[in-house]
Amino acid sequence: ADPIAVPPADSNVAAPMTIDAGAITLQAVEHHARAGQPAPDFVTTTLDGKTWKLADQKGKVVVLFFWATYRQNMGEEQFAAFADKWGANPNVSILGICMPDDAKDKEGKQIQTIAAKLNFHFPESADGEKLMETYDTSWPDAVLIDKTGTILQKYLRDDSLEQAMEAAMGK
Protein backbone atom coordinates (compact mmCIF):
# COMPACT_ATOMS: atom_id res chain seq x y z
CA ALA A 1 0.00 0.00 0.00
CA ASP A 2 1.10 3.54 -0.66
CA PRO A 3 2.05 5.69 2.33
CA ILE A 4 -0.60 8.08 3.60
CA ALA A 5 0.16 11.78 3.61
CA VAL A 6 -1.04 13.31 6.86
CA PRO A 7 -1.36 17.11 7.11
CA PRO A 8 0.74 18.79 9.82
CA ALA A 9 -0.87 19.06 13.28
CA ASP A 10 -1.12 22.85 12.99
CA SER A 11 -2.89 22.64 9.63
CA ASN A 12 -6.49 23.81 9.34
CA VAL A 13 -6.94 21.61 6.30
CA ALA A 14 -9.01 18.51 6.72
CA ALA A 15 -7.74 16.41 3.86
CA PRO A 16 -9.78 13.36 2.95
CA MET A 17 -7.78 10.18 3.20
CA THR A 18 -8.21 6.47 2.85
CA ILE A 19 -6.61 4.12 5.34
CA ASP A 20 -6.24 0.44 4.54
CA ALA A 21 -7.06 -1.43 7.76
CA GLY A 22 -6.61 -4.84 6.21
CA ALA A 23 -9.22 -7.55 6.43
CA ILE A 24 -11.77 -7.45 9.22
CA THR A 25 -13.64 -10.60 10.12
CA LEU A 26 -16.97 -10.29 11.89
CA GLN A 27 -18.29 -13.22 13.81
CA ALA A 28 -21.85 -13.60 15.06
CA VAL A 29 -22.18 -13.64 18.82
CA GLU A 30 -24.20 -16.55 20.14
CA HIS A 31 -26.74 -15.36 22.67
CA HIS A 32 -26.87 -18.00 25.31
CA ALA A 33 -30.18 -17.19 26.90
CA ARG A 34 -33.28 -15.45 25.63
CA ALA A 35 -36.75 -14.96 27.02
CA GLY A 36 -39.03 -17.78 25.89
CA GLN A 37 -36.20 -20.30 25.64
CA PRO A 38 -35.15 -22.97 28.14
CA ALA A 39 -32.81 -21.57 30.76
CA PRO A 40 -29.27 -22.91 30.38
CA ASP A 41 -28.72 -25.48 33.10
CA PHE A 42 -25.83 -24.94 35.50
CA VAL A 43 -24.39 -26.16 38.76
CA THR A 44 -22.60 -23.87 41.19
CA THR A 45 -21.30 -24.01 44.71
CA THR A 46 -22.77 -21.43 47.05
CA LEU A 47 -20.58 -19.58 49.52
CA ASP A 48 -21.87 -21.80 52.32
CA GLY A 49 -20.39 -24.81 50.45
CA LYS A 50 -23.65 -26.27 49.13
CA THR A 51 -24.26 -27.40 45.58
CA TRP A 52 -26.99 -25.41 43.80
CA LYS A 53 -28.38 -26.90 40.57
CA LEU A 54 -30.87 -25.16 38.34
CA ALA A 55 -32.27 -28.59 37.36
CA ASP A 56 -33.21 -29.17 41.01
CA GLN A 57 -35.42 -26.06 40.98
CA LYS A 58 -38.05 -27.39 38.52
CA GLY A 59 -41.52 -26.66 39.80
CA LYS A 60 -40.37 -23.36 41.34
CA VAL A 61 -40.08 -19.85 39.97
CA VAL A 62 -36.35 -19.08 39.97
CA VAL A 63 -34.88 -15.62 40.36
CA LEU A 64 -31.20 -15.15 39.56
CA PHE A 65 -29.81 -11.89 40.96
CA PHE A 66 -26.65 -10.72 39.19
CA TRP A 67 -24.52 -8.20 41.08
CA ALA A 68 -20.88 -7.21 41.66
CA THR A 69 -18.79 -6.38 44.71
CA TYR A 70 -16.85 -3.55 43.11
CA ARG A 71 -19.76 -1.18 42.73
CA GLN A 72 -22.84 -0.89 44.88
CA ASN A 73 -25.59 1.71 45.14
CA MET A 74 -26.92 0.73 41.75
CA GLY A 75 -30.25 -0.55 43.05
CA GLU A 76 -29.12 -3.76 44.75
CA GLU A 77 -31.19 -2.92 47.82
CA GLN A 78 -34.28 -3.78 45.78
CA PHE A 79 -33.01 -7.38 45.64
CA ALA A 80 -33.00 -7.54 49.44
CA ALA A 81 -36.55 -6.20 49.70
CA PHE A 82 -37.69 -8.55 46.93
CA ALA A 83 -36.09 -11.57 48.64
CA ASP A 84 -37.62 -10.60 51.98
CA LYS A 85 -41.05 -10.59 50.34
CA TRP A 86 -40.71 -13.74 48.17
CA GLY A 87 -37.88 -15.79 49.68
CA ALA A 88 -39.99 -17.73 52.21
CA ASN A 89 -42.39 -18.93 49.52
CA PRO A 90 -41.75 -22.66 48.94
CA ASN A 91 -42.53 -22.18 45.23
CA VAL A 92 -39.70 -19.66 44.78
CA SER A 93 -35.95 -20.17 44.60
CA ILE A 94 -33.56 -17.21 44.70
CA LEU A 95 -29.84 -17.27 43.96
CA GLY A 96 -27.44 -14.34 44.09
CA ILE A 97 -24.70 -14.51 41.48
CA CYS A 98 -21.83 -12.18 42.19
CA MET A 99 -18.97 -10.87 40.09
CA PRO A 100 -16.28 -10.54 42.76
CA ASP A 101 -13.73 -7.75 42.68
CA ASP A 102 -11.04 -9.92 44.24
CA ALA A 103 -10.46 -13.06 42.14
CA LYS A 104 -8.06 -14.35 44.82
CA ASP A 105 -10.83 -14.43 47.44
CA LYS A 106 -11.70 -18.10 46.90
CA GLU A 107 -13.76 -18.29 50.12
CA GLY A 108 -15.92 -15.34 49.07
CA LYS A 109 -15.27 -13.30 52.22
CA GLN A 110 -15.62 -10.04 50.31
CA ILE A 111 -18.91 -11.20 48.80
CA GLN A 112 -20.23 -12.34 52.18
CA THR A 113 -19.29 -9.02 53.80
CA ILE A 114 -20.99 -6.92 51.15
CA ALA A 115 -24.00 -9.26 50.91
CA ALA A 116 -24.49 -8.90 54.68
CA LYS A 117 -24.26 -5.11 54.37
CA LEU A 118 -26.89 -5.23 51.60
CA ASN A 119 -29.13 -7.52 53.73
CA PHE A 120 -29.06 -10.32 51.18
CA HIS A 121 -30.63 -13.35 52.87
CA PHE A 122 -30.36 -15.86 50.03
CA PRO A 123 -27.64 -18.20 48.76
CA GLU A 124 -24.75 -16.59 46.91
CA SER A 125 -22.46 -17.87 44.17
CA ALA A 126 -19.14 -16.34 43.11
CA ASP A 127 -19.56 -17.61 39.53
CA GLY A 128 -20.62 -14.20 38.24
CA GLU A 129 -18.27 -14.02 35.28
CA LYS A 130 -19.22 -17.44 33.93
CA LEU A 131 -22.97 -17.14 34.56
CA MET A 132 -23.26 -13.57 33.30
CA GLU A 133 -21.81 -14.81 30.03
CA THR A 134 -24.05 -17.89 29.99
CA TYR A 135 -27.16 -15.81 30.62
CA ASP A 136 -26.00 -12.94 28.42
CA THR A 137 -26.66 -10.39 31.13
CA SER A 138 -24.90 -7.88 33.35
CA TRP A 139 -25.36 -6.42 36.81
CA PRO A 140 -27.35 -5.42 38.71
CA ASP A 141 -30.04 -7.38 36.95
CA ALA A 142 -32.35 -10.27 37.57
CA VAL A 143 -33.41 -13.16 35.35
CA LEU A 144 -36.79 -14.76 36.01
CA ILE A 145 -37.29 -18.44 35.13
CA ASP A 146 -40.69 -20.10 35.29
CA LYS A 147 -41.61 -23.40 36.94
CA THR A 148 -40.89 -25.35 33.74
CA GLY A 149 -37.37 -23.92 33.35
CA THR A 150 -38.17 -21.38 30.64
CA ILE A 151 -36.74 -17.86 30.85
CA LEU A 152 -39.66 -15.49 31.35
CA GLN A 153 -37.76 -12.21 31.42
CA LYS A 154 -34.26 -10.79 31.71
CA TYR A 155 -32.77 -7.41 32.63
CA LEU A 156 -35.24 -6.94 35.47
CA ARG A 157 -34.93 -4.26 38.12
CA ASP A 158 -37.10 -1.99 40.17
CA ASP A 159 -40.83 -2.25 39.49
CA SER A 160 -40.34 -4.48 36.43
CA LEU A 161 -38.96 -7.24 38.66
CA GLU A 162 -41.92 -7.14 41.03
CA GLN A 163 -44.45 -6.99 38.17
CA ALA A 164 -42.82 -9.92 36.38
CA MET A 165 -42.78 -11.96 39.58
CA GLU A 166 -46.42 -11.29 40.31
CA ALA A 167 -47.30 -12.39 36.79
CA ALA A 168 -45.18 -15.54 37.15
CA MET A 169 -46.90 -16.39 40.42
CA GLY A 170 -50.36 -15.76 38.94
CA LYS A 171 -51.18 -12.74 41.08
CSV table of C-alpha atoms in Angstrom, one decimal:
chain,number,residue,atom,x,y,z
A,1,ALA,CA,0.0,0.0,0.0
A,2,ASP,CA,1.1,3.5,-0.7
A,3,PRO,CA,2.1,5.7,2.3
A,4,ILE,CA,-0.6,8.1,3.6
A,5,ALA,CA,0.2,11.8,3.6
A,6,VAL,CA,-1.0,13.3,6.9
A,7,PRO,CA,-1.4,17.1,7.1
A,8,PRO,CA,0.7,18.8,9.8
A,9,ALA,CA,-0.9,19.1,13.3
A,10,ASP,CA,-1.1,22.9,13.0
A,11,SER,CA,-2.9,22.6,9.6
A,12,ASN,CA,-6.5,23.8,9.3
A,13,VAL,CA,-6.9,21.6,6.3
A,14,ALA,CA,-9.0,18.5,6.7
A,15,ALA,CA,-7.7,16.4,3.9
A,16,PRO,CA,-9.8,13.4,3.0
A,17,MET,CA,-7.8,10.2,3.2
A,18,THR,CA,-8.2,6.5,2.9
A,19,ILE,CA,-6.6,4.1,5.3
A,20,ASP,CA,-6.2,0.4,4.5
A,21,ALA,CA,-7.1,-1.4,7.8
A,22,GLY,CA,-6.6,-4.8,6.2
A,23,ALA,CA,-9.2,-7.5,6.4
A,24,ILE,CA,-11.8,-7.5,9.2
A,25,THR,CA,-13.6,-10.6,10.1
A,26,LEU,CA,-17.0,-10.3,11.9
A,27,GLN,CA,-18.3,-13.2,13.8
A,28,ALA,CA,-21.8,-13.6,15.1
A,29,VAL,CA,-22.2,-13.6,18.8
A,30,GLU,CA,-24.2,-16.5,20.1
A,31,HIS,CA,-26.7,-15.4,22.7
A,32,HIS,CA,-26.9,-18.0,25.3
A,33,ALA,CA,-30.2,-17.2,26.9
A,34,ARG,CA,-33.3,-15.5,25.6
A,35,ALA,CA,-36.7,-15.0,27.0
A,36,GLY,CA,-39.0,-17.8,25.9
A,37,GLN,CA,-36.2,-20.3,25.6
A,38,PRO,CA,-35.1,-23.0,28.1
A,39,ALA,CA,-32.8,-21.6,30.8
A,40,PRO,CA,-29.3,-22.9,30.4
A,41,ASP,CA,-28.7,-25.5,33.1
A,42,PHE,CA,-25.8,-24.9,35.5
A,43,VAL,CA,-24.4,-26.2,38.8
A,44,THR,CA,-22.6,-23.9,41.2
A,45,THR,CA,-21.3,-24.0,44.7
A,46,THR,CA,-22.8,-21.4,47.0
A,47,LEU,CA,-20.6,-19.6,49.5
A,48,ASP,CA,-21.9,-21.8,52.3
A,49,GLY,CA,-20.4,-24.8,50.5
A,50,LYS,CA,-23.6,-26.3,49.1
A,51,THR,CA,-24.3,-27.4,45.6
A,52,TRP,CA,-27.0,-25.4,43.8
A,53,LYS,CA,-28.4,-26.9,40.6
A,54,LEU,CA,-30.9,-25.2,38.3
A,55,ALA,CA,-32.3,-28.6,37.4
A,56,ASP,CA,-33.2,-29.2,41.0
A,57,GLN,CA,-35.4,-26.1,41.0
A,58,LYS,CA,-38.0,-27.4,38.5
A,59,GLY,CA,-41.5,-26.7,39.8
A,60,LYS,CA,-40.4,-23.4,41.3
A,61,VAL,CA,-40.1,-19.9,40.0
A,62,VAL,CA,-36.4,-19.1,40.0
A,63,VAL,CA,-34.9,-15.6,40.4
A,64,LEU,CA,-31.2,-15.1,39.6
A,65,PHE,CA,-29.8,-11.9,41.0
A,66,PHE,CA,-26.7,-10.7,39.2
A,67,TRP,CA,-24.5,-8.2,41.1
A,68,ALA,CA,-20.9,-7.2,41.7
A,69,THR,CA,-18.8,-6.4,44.7
A,70,TYR,CA,-16.9,-3.5,43.1
A,71,ARG,CA,-19.8,-1.2,42.7
A,72,GLN,CA,-22.8,-0.9,44.9
A,73,ASN,CA,-25.6,1.7,45.1
A,74,MET,CA,-26.9,0.7,41.7
A,75,GLY,CA,-30.2,-0.5,43.1
A,76,GLU,CA,-29.1,-3.8,44.7
A,77,GLU,CA,-31.2,-2.9,47.8
A,78,GLN,CA,-34.3,-3.8,45.8
A,79,PHE,CA,-33.0,-7.4,45.6
A,80,ALA,CA,-33.0,-7.5,49.4
A,81,ALA,CA,-36.5,-6.2,49.7
A,82,PHE,CA,-37.7,-8.6,46.9
A,83,ALA,CA,-36.1,-11.6,48.6
A,84,ASP,CA,-37.6,-10.6,52.0
A,85,LYS,CA,-41.0,-10.6,50.3
A,86,TRP,CA,-40.7,-13.7,48.2
A,87,GLY,CA,-37.9,-15.8,49.7
A,88,ALA,CA,-40.0,-17.7,52.2
A,89,ASN,CA,-42.4,-18.9,49.5
A,90,PRO,CA,-41.7,-22.7,48.9
A,91,ASN,CA,-42.5,-22.2,45.2
A,92,VAL,CA,-39.7,-19.7,44.8
A,93,SER,CA,-36.0,-20.2,44.6
A,94,ILE,CA,-33.6,-17.2,44.7
A,95,LEU,CA,-29.8,-17.3,44.0
A,96,GLY,CA,-27.4,-14.3,44.1
A,97,ILE,CA,-24.7,-14.5,41.5
A,98,CYS,CA,-21.8,-12.2,42.2
A,99,MET,CA,-19.0,-10.9,40.1
A,100,PRO,CA,-16.3,-10.5,42.8
A,101,ASP,CA,-13.7,-7.7,42.7
A,102,ASP,CA,-11.0,-9.9,44.2
A,103,ALA,CA,-10.5,-13.1,42.1
A,104,LYS,CA,-8.1,-14.3,44.8
A,105,ASP,CA,-10.8,-14.4,47.4
A,106,LYS,CA,-11.7,-18.1,46.9
A,107,GLU,CA,-13.8,-18.3,50.1
A,108,GLY,CA,-15.9,-15.3,49.1
A,109,LYS,CA,-15.3,-13.3,52.2
A,110,GLN,CA,-15.6,-10.0,50.3
A,111,ILE,CA,-18.9,-11.2,48.8
A,112,GLN,CA,-20.2,-12.3,52.2
A,113,THR,CA,-19.3,-9.0,53.8
A,114,ILE,CA,-21.0,-6.9,51.1
A,115,ALA,CA,-24.0,-9.3,50.9
A,116,ALA,CA,-24.5,-8.9,54.7
A,117,LYS,CA,-24.3,-5.1,54.4
A,118,LEU,CA,-26.9,-5.2,51.6
A,119,ASN,CA,-29.1,-7.5,53.7
A,120,PHE,CA,-29.1,-10.3,51.2
A,121,HIS,CA,-30.6,-13.4,52.9
A,122,PHE,CA,-30.4,-15.9,50.0
A,123,PRO,CA,-27.6,-18.2,48.8
A,124,GLU,CA,-24.7,-16.6,46.9
A,125,SER,CA,-22.5,-17.9,44.2
A,126,ALA,CA,-19.1,-16.3,43.1
A,127,ASP,CA,-19.6,-17.6,39.5
A,128,GLY,CA,-20.6,-14.2,38.2
A,129,GLU,CA,-18.3,-14.0,35.3
A,130,LYS,CA,-19.2,-17.4,33.9
A,131,LEU,CA,-23.0,-17.1,34.6
A,132,MET,CA,-23.3,-13.6,33.3
A,133,GLU,CA,-21.8,-14.8,30.0
A,134,THR,CA,-24.1,-17.9,30.0
A,135,TYR,CA,-27.2,-15.8,30.6
A,136,ASP,CA,-26.0,-12.9,28.4
A,137,THR,CA,-26.7,-10.4,31.1
A,138,SER,CA,-24.9,-7.9,33.3
A,139,TRP,CA,-25.4,-6.4,36.8
A,140,PRO,CA,-27.4,-5.4,38.7
A,141,ASP,CA,-30.0,-7.4,37.0
A,142,ALA,CA,-32.3,-10.3,37.6
A,143,VAL,CA,-33.4,-13.2,35.4
A,144,LEU,CA,-36.8,-14.8,36.0
A,145,ILE,CA,-37.3,-18.4,35.1
A,146,ASP,CA,-40.7,-20.1,35.3
A,147,LYS,CA,-41.6,-23.4,36.9
A,148,THR,CA,-40.9,-25.3,33.7
A,149,GLY,CA,-37.4,-23.9,33.4
A,150,THR,CA,-38.2,-21.4,30.6
A,151,ILE,CA,-36.7,-17.9,30.8
A,152,LEU,CA,-39.7,-15.5,31.3
A,153,GLN,CA,-37.8,-12.2,31.4
A,154,LYS,CA,-34.3,-10.8,31.7
A,155,TYR,CA,-32.8,-7.4,32.6
A,156,LEU,CA,-35.2,-6.9,35.5
A,157,ARG,CA,-34.9,-4.3,38.1
A,158,ASP,CA,-37.1,-2.0,40.2
A,159,ASP,CA,-40.8,-2.3,39.5
A,160,SER,CA,-40.3,-4.5,36.4
A,161,LEU,CA,-39.0,-7.2,38.7
A,162,GLU,CA,-41.9,-7.1,41.0
A,163,GLN,CA,-44.4,-7.0,38.2
A,164,ALA,CA,-42.8,-9.9,36.4
A,165,MET,CA,-42.8,-12.0,39.6
A,166,GLU,CA,-46.4,-11.3,40.3
A,167,ALA,CA,-47.3,-12.4,36.8
A,168,ALA,CA,-45.2,-15.5,37.1
A,169,MET,CA,-46.9,-16.4,40.4
A,170,GLY,CA,-50.4,-15.8,38.9
A,171,LYS,CA,-51.2,-12.7,41.1
